[in-house]
C-alpha positions as a printed NumPy array, in Angstrom:
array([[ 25.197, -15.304,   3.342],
       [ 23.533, -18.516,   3.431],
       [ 19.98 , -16.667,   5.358],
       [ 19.373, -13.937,   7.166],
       [ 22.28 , -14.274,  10.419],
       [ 23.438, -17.339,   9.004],
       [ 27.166, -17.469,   7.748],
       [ 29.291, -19.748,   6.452],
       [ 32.709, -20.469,   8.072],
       [ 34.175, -19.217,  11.72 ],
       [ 36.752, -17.555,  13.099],
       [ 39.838, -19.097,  14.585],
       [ 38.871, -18.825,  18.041],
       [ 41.271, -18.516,  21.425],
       [ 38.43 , -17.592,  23.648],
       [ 39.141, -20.788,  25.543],
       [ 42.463, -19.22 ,  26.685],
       [ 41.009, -16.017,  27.896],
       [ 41.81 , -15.144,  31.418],
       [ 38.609, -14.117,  32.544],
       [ 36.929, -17.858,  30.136],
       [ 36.024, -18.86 ,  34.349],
       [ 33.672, -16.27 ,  35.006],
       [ 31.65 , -16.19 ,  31.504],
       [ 27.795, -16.772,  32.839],
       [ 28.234, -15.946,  36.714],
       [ 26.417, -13.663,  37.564],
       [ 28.618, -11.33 ,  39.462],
       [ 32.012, -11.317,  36.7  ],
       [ 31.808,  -7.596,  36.786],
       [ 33.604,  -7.019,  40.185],
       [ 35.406, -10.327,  40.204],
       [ 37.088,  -9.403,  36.008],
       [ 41.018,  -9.757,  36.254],
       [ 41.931,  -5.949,  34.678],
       [ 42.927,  -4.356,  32.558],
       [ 39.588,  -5.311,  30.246],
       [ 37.952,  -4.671,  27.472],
       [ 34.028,  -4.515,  28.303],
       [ 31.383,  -3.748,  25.723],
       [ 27.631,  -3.453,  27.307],
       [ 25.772,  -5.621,  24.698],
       [ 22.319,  -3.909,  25.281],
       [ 23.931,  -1.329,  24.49 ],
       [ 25.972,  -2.252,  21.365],
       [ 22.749,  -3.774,  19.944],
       [ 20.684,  -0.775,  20.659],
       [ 23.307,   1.378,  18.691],
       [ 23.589,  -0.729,  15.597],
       [ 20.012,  -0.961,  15.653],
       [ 19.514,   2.816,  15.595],
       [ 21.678,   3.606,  13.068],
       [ 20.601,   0.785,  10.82 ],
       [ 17.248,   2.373,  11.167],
       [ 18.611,   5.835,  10.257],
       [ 19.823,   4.863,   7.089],
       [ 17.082,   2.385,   6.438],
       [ 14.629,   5.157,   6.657],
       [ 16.736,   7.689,   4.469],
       [ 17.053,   5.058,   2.053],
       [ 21.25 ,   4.65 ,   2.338],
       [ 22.36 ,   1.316,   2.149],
       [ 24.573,   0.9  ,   5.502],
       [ 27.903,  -0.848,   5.036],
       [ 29.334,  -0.503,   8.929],
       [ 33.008,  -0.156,   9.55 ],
       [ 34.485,  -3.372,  10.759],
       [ 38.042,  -1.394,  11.558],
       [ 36.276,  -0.229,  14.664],
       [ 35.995,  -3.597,  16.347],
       [ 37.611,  -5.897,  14.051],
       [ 35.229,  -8.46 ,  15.527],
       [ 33.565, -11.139,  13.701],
       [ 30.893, -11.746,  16.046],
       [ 30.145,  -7.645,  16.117],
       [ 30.24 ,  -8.03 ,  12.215],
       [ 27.659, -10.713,  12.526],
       [ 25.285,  -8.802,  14.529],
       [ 25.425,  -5.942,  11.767],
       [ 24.632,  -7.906,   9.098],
       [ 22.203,  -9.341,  10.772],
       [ 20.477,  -6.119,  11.874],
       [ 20.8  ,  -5.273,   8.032],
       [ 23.603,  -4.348,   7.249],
       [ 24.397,  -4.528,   3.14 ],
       [ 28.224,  -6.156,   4.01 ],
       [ 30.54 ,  -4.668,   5.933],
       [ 34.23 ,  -2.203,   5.064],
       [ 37.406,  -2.975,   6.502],
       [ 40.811,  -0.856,   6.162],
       [ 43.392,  -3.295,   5.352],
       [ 44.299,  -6.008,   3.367],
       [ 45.22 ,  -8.216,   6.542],
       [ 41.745,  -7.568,   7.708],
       [ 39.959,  -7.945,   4.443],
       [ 41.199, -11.978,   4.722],
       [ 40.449, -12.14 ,   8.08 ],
       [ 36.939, -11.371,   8.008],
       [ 36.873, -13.527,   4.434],
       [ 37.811, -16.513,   5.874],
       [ 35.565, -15.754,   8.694],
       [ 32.551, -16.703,   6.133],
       [ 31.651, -12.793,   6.108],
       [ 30.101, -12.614,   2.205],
       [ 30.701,  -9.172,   1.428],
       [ 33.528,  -6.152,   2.137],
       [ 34.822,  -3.159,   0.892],
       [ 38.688,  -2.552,   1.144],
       [ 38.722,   1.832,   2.065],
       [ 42.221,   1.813,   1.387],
       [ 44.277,   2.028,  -1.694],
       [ 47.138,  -0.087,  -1.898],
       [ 49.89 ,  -1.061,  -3.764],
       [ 50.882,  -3.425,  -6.448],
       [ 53.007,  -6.309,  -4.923],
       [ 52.548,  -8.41 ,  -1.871],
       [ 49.562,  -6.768,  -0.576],
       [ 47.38 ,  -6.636,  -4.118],
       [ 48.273, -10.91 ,  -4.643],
       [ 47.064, -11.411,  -0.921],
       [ 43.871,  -9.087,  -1.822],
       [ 43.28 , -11.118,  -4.897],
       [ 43.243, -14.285,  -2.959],
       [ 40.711, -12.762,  -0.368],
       [ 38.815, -11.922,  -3.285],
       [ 38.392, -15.756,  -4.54 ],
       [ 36.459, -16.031,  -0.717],
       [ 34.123, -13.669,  -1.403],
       [ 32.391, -10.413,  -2.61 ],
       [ 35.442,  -7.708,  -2.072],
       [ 35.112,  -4.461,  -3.43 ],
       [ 38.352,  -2.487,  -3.813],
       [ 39.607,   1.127,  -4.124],
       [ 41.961,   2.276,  -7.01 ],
       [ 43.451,   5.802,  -7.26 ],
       [ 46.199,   4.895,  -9.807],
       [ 46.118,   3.424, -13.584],
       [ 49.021,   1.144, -12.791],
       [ 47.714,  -0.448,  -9.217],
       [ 44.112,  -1.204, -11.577],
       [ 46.381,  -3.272, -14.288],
       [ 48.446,  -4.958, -11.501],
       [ 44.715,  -5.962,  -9.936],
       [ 43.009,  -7.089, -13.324],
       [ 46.12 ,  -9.18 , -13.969],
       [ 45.932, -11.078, -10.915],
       [ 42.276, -11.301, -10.82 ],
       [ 42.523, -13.171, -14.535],
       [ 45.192, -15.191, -13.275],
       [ 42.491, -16.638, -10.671],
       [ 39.598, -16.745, -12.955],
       [ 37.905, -13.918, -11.016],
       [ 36.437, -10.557, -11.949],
       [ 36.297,  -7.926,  -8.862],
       [ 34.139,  -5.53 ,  -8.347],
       [ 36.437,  -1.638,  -7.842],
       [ 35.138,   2.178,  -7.072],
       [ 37.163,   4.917,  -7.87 ],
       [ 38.705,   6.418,  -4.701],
       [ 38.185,  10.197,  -4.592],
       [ 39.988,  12.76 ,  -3.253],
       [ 38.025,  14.513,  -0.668],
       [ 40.786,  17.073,  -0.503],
       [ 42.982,  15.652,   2.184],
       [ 45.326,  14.345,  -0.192],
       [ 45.87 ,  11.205,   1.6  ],
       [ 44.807,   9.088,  -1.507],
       [ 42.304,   9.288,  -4.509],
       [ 41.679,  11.053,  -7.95 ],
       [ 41.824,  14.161,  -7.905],
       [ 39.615,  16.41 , -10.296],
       [ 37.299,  15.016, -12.712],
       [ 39.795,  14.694, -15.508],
       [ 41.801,  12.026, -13.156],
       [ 38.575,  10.82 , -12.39 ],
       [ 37.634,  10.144, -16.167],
       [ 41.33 ,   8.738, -16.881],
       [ 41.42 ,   6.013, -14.349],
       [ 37.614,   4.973, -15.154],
       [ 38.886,   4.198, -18.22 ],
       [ 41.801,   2.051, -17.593],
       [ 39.665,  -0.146, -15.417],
       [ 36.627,   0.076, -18.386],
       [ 39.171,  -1.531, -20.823],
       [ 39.786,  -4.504, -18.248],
       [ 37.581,  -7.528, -18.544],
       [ 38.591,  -8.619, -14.687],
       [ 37.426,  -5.09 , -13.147],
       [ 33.751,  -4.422, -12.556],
       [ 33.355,  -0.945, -12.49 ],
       [ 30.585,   0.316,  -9.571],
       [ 31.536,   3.793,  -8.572],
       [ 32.953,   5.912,  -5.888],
       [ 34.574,   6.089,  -2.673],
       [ 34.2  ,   9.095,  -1.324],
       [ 35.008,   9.081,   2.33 ],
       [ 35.549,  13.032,   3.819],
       [ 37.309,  12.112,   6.629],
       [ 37.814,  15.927,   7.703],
       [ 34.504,  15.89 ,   8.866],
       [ 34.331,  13.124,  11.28 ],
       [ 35.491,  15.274,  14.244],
       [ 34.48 ,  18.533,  13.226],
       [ 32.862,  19.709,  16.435],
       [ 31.639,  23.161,  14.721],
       [ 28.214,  22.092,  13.608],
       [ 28.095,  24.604,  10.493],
       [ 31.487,  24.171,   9.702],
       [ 30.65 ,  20.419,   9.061],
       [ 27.499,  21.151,   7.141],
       [ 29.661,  23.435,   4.578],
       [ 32.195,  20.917,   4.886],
       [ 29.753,  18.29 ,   3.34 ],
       [ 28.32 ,  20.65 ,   0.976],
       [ 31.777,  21.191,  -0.524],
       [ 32.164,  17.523,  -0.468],
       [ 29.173,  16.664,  -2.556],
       [ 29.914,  19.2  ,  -5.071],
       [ 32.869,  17.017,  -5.443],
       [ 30.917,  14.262,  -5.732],
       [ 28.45 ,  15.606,  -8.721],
       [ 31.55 ,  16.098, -10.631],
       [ 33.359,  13.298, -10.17 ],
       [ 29.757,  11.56 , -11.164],
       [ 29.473,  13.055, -14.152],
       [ 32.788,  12.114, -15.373],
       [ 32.332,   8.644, -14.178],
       [ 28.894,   8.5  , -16.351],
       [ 30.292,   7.806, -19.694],
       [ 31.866,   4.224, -18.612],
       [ 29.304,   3.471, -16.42 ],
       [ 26.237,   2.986, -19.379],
       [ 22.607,   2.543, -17.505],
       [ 24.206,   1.981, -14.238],
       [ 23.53 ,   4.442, -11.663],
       [ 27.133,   5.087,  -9.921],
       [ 27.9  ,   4.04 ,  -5.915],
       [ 28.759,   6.472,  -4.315],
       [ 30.079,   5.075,  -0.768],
       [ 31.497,   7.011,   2.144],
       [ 29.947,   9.057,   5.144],
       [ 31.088,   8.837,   9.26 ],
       [ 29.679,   8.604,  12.9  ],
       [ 30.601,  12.244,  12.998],
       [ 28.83 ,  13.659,  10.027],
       [ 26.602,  11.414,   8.87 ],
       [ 23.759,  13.765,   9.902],
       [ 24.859,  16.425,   7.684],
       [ 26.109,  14.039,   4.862],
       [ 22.912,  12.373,   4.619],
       [ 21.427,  15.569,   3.854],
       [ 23.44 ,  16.003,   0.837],
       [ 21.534,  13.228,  -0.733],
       [ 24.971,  12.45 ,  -2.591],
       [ 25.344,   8.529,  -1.115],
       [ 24.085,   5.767,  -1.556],
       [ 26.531,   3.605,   0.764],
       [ 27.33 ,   4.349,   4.304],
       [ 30.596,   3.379,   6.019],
       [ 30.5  ,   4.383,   9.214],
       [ 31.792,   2.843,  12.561],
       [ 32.256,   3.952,  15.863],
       [ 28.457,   4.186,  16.152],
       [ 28.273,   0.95 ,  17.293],
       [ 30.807,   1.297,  20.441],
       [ 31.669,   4.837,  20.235],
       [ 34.603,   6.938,  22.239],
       [ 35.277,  10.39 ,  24.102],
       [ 36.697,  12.095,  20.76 ],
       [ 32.802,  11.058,  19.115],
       [ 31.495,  12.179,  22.656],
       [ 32.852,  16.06 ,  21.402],
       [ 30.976,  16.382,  17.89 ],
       [ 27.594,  17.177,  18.076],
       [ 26.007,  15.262,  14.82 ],
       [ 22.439,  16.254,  15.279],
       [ 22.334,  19.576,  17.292],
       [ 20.985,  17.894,  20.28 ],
       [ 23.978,  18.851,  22.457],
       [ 24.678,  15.298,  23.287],
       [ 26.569,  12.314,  21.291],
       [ 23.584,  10.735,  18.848],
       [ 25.183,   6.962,  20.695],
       [ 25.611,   6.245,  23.947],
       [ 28.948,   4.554,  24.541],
       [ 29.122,   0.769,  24.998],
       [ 32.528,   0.449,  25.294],
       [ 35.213,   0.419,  27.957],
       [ 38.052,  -0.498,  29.508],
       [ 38.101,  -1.69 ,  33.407],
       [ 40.944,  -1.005,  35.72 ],
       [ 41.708,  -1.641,  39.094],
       [ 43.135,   0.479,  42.066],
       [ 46.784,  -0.896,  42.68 ],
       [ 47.886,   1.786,  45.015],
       [ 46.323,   4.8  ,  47.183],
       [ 48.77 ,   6.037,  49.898],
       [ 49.011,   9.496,  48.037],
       [ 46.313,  11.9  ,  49.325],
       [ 43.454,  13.08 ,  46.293],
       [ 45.538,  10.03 ,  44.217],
       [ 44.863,   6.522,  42.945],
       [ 46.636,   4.199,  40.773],
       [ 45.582,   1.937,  38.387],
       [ 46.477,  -1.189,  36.449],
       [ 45.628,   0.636,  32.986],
       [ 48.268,   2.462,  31.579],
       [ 49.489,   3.752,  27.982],
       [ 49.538,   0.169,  27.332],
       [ 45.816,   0.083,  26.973],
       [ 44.2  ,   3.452,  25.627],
       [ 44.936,   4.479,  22.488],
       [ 44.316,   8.642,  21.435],
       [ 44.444,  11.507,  18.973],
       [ 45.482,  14.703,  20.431],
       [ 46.238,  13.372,  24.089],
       [ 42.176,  12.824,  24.625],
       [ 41.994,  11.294,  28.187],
       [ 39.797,   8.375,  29.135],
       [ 36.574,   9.684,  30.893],
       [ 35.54 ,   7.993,  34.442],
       [ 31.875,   5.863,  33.777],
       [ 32.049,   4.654,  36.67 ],
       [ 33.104,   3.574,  40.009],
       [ 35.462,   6.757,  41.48 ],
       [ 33.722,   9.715,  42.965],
       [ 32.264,  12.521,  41.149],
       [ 34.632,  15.007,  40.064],
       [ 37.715,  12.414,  39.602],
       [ 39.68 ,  12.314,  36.67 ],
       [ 42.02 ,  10.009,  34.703],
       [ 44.811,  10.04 ,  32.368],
       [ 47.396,   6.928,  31.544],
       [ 50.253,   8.238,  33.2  ],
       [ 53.031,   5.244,  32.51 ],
       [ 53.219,   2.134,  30.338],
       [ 51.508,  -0.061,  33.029],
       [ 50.05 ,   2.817,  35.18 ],
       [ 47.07 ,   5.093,  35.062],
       [ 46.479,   7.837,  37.609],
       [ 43.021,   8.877,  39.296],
       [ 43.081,  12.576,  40.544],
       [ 40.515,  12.648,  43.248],
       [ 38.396,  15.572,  44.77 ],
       [ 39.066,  16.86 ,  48.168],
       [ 38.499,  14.535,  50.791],
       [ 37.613,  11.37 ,  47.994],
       [ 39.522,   8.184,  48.312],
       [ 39.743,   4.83 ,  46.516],
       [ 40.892,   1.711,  47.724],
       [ 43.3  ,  -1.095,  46.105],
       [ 40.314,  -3.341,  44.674],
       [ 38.193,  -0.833,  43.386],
       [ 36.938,  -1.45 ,  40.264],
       [ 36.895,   1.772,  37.482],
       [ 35.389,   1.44 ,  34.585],
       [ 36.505,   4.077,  31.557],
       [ 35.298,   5.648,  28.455],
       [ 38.227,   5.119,  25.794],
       [ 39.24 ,   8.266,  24.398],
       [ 39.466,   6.199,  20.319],
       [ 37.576,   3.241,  19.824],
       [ 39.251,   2.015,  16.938],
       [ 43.173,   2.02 ,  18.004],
       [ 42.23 ,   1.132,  21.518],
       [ 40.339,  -2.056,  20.785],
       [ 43.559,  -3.544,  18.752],
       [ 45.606,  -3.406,  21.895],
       [ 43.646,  -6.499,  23.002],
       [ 42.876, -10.276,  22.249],
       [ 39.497, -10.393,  23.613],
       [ 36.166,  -8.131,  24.325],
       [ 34.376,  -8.784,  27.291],
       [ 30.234,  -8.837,  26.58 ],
       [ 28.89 ,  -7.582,  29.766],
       [ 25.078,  -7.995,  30.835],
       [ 24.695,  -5.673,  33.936],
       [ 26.94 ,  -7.546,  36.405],
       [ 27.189, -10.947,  34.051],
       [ 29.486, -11.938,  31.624],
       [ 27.53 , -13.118,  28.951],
       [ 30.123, -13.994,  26.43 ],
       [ 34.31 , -12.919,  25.849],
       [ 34.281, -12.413,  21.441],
       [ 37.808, -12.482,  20.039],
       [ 39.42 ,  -9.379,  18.19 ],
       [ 39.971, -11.587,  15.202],
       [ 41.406,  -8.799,  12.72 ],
       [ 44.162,  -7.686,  16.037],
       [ 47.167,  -6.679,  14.304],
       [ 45.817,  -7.174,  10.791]])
């Protein structure tokens, strides 16, 4: 970063070639958008990565936001910007994405294997400051290799095992065996550990989750102490944390990175945990996706130009109504092309009406589109790109 909000390099761009490129700056694009459309409110998007900069800024947690959420650089930008320490991403594809976007700092979440994906994470690695995972001895010789084949040493964090058995080290004698594989390598840089309990992001039980993160920080403690001896003065990272739990992780005191992510847009599945106790999601959502009535001959029935095409789920969540069908409606993709809106008694839409729709996962949902439409009440201030689509 060459200041504070000032970075290096851009995106490739296709903004230009954006349907809806006419209507950026008029001042009614809202009802005039051709649909399906990805909208995020920006007052709203800055207001959430605002708040939960402020969160960790005041509990003394470095924040390093999820960029798998939006895979947007301009989003990206406006973290770091708001403070953000640098930013994680969950694949190699995006981790050159965002690199060659100018971004000067990432963290690769996921392990990965030696081969094709480890030379193209080396190369993103020459671009700038990227951090990487390592659960096996062999994948951390296979990276030190190629990193002293490019004259580069990278920073790595020992992925943990947060007892999902997805990836990580498992047990503090794994821990201690991998820590000193990469300690022997001149081309690793040693920092700490990913600890990421994903189990916890959507527990909706709110003492469940605070159990939950107990466990997980007794994992942590150990997997510290074995880390210690290859580690010398240095105090170990410990990076991990979600929108979902972050309440009752930061309360552990075990962190000292934050990755979290759907903060800044947020969904209907984040809508159902209750971080904080307050009985209502700790962001409001600034995210959706507008539709538009295509047909209403059936009585207590509309349909809609957004189908399964453009909402992505876990568990068959359906998209919640924000706004413009009656009070009581409901919606649910109900073809590839086609949603349905099940009216009240005595409601009816109209082909033309605009709907606008809470996704039910931010994440999967946002890389079914090129472009993300910056809404300012009724004007469209700006389309970004979703630069990392597909990465």
């Amino acid at each position: 970063m060459t200041g504070r909000g000032e970075f290096p390099g851009a995106p490739v761009t296709r903004v230009a070639h954006a349907a809806n490129a006419r209507l950026v700056g008029a001042a009614d694009a809202r009802a005039r958008l051709l649909t399906p459309a990805l909208l995020v409110e920006q007052d709203v998007l800055d207001a959430n990565i605002a708040a939960m900069q402020a969160r960790c800024d005041r509990a003394g947690v470095a924040l390093r936001p999820h960029a798998k959420a939006h895979k947007c650089v301009e989003i990206a930008r406006r973290q770091l910007s708001a403070g953000a320490a640098g930013l994680c991403v969950a694949t190699p594809g995006e981790a050159e994405v965002f690199a060659r976007a100018g971004l000067p700092d990432l963290l690769l979440t996921s392990t990965f294997a030696p081969g094709p994906a480890l030379e193209q994470l080396a190369d993103a690695a020459t671009l700038c400051r990227l951090t990487l995972v390592l659960d096996a001895p062999q994948t951390a010789r296979a990276l030190a290799a190629a990193a002293r084949a490019r004259g580069i040493r990278i920073p790595v964090l020992v992925d943990l095992d947060m007892g999902r058995h997805r990836a990580g080290a498992e047990g503090r004698q794994a821990v201690a065996a991998l820590a000193g594989v990469i300690a022997e390598e001149e081309s690793l840089v040693l920092g700490g550990l990913q600890a990421y309990a994903g189990h916890l992001s959507h527990q909706a039980d709110a003492r469940q989750r605070s159990l939950g993160a107990q466990e997980a920080a007794a994992r942590i403690h150990a997997a510290r102490e074995a880390l210690s001896p290859f580690m010398g003065d240095i105090r170990p990272a410990v990076t991990g944390g979600s929108t979902g739990a972050f309440v009752q992780e930061l309360a552990t005191g075990v962190y000292t990175e934050f990755q979290c992510g759907s903060y800044a847009l947020m969904d209907v599945e984040y809508d159902l945990v209750d971080p904080d106790g307050s009985g209502r999601p700790a962001f409001p959502a600034s995210l959706s996706v507008a539709v538009r009535v295509t047909s209403a001959n059936a009585p207590g029935l509309a349909t809609t130009d957004g189908g399964e095409k453009r909402f992505a789920a876990k568990h068959g969540t359906a998209p919640r109504i924000m706004r413009g069908a009656p009070a009581g409606a409901s919606y649910r993709p109900s073809s590839d092309e086609h949603g349905t809106v099940t009216l009240p008694e005595g409601a009816r839409l109209s082909p033309g009406d605009l709907i606008e729709l809470e996704v039910p996962h931010c994440d999967p949902t946002v890389n079914l589109y090129d472009f993300i439409h910056v809404m300012q009440g009724d004007k469209l201030v700006a389309i970004w790109s979703v630069d990392a689509r597909g990465a």
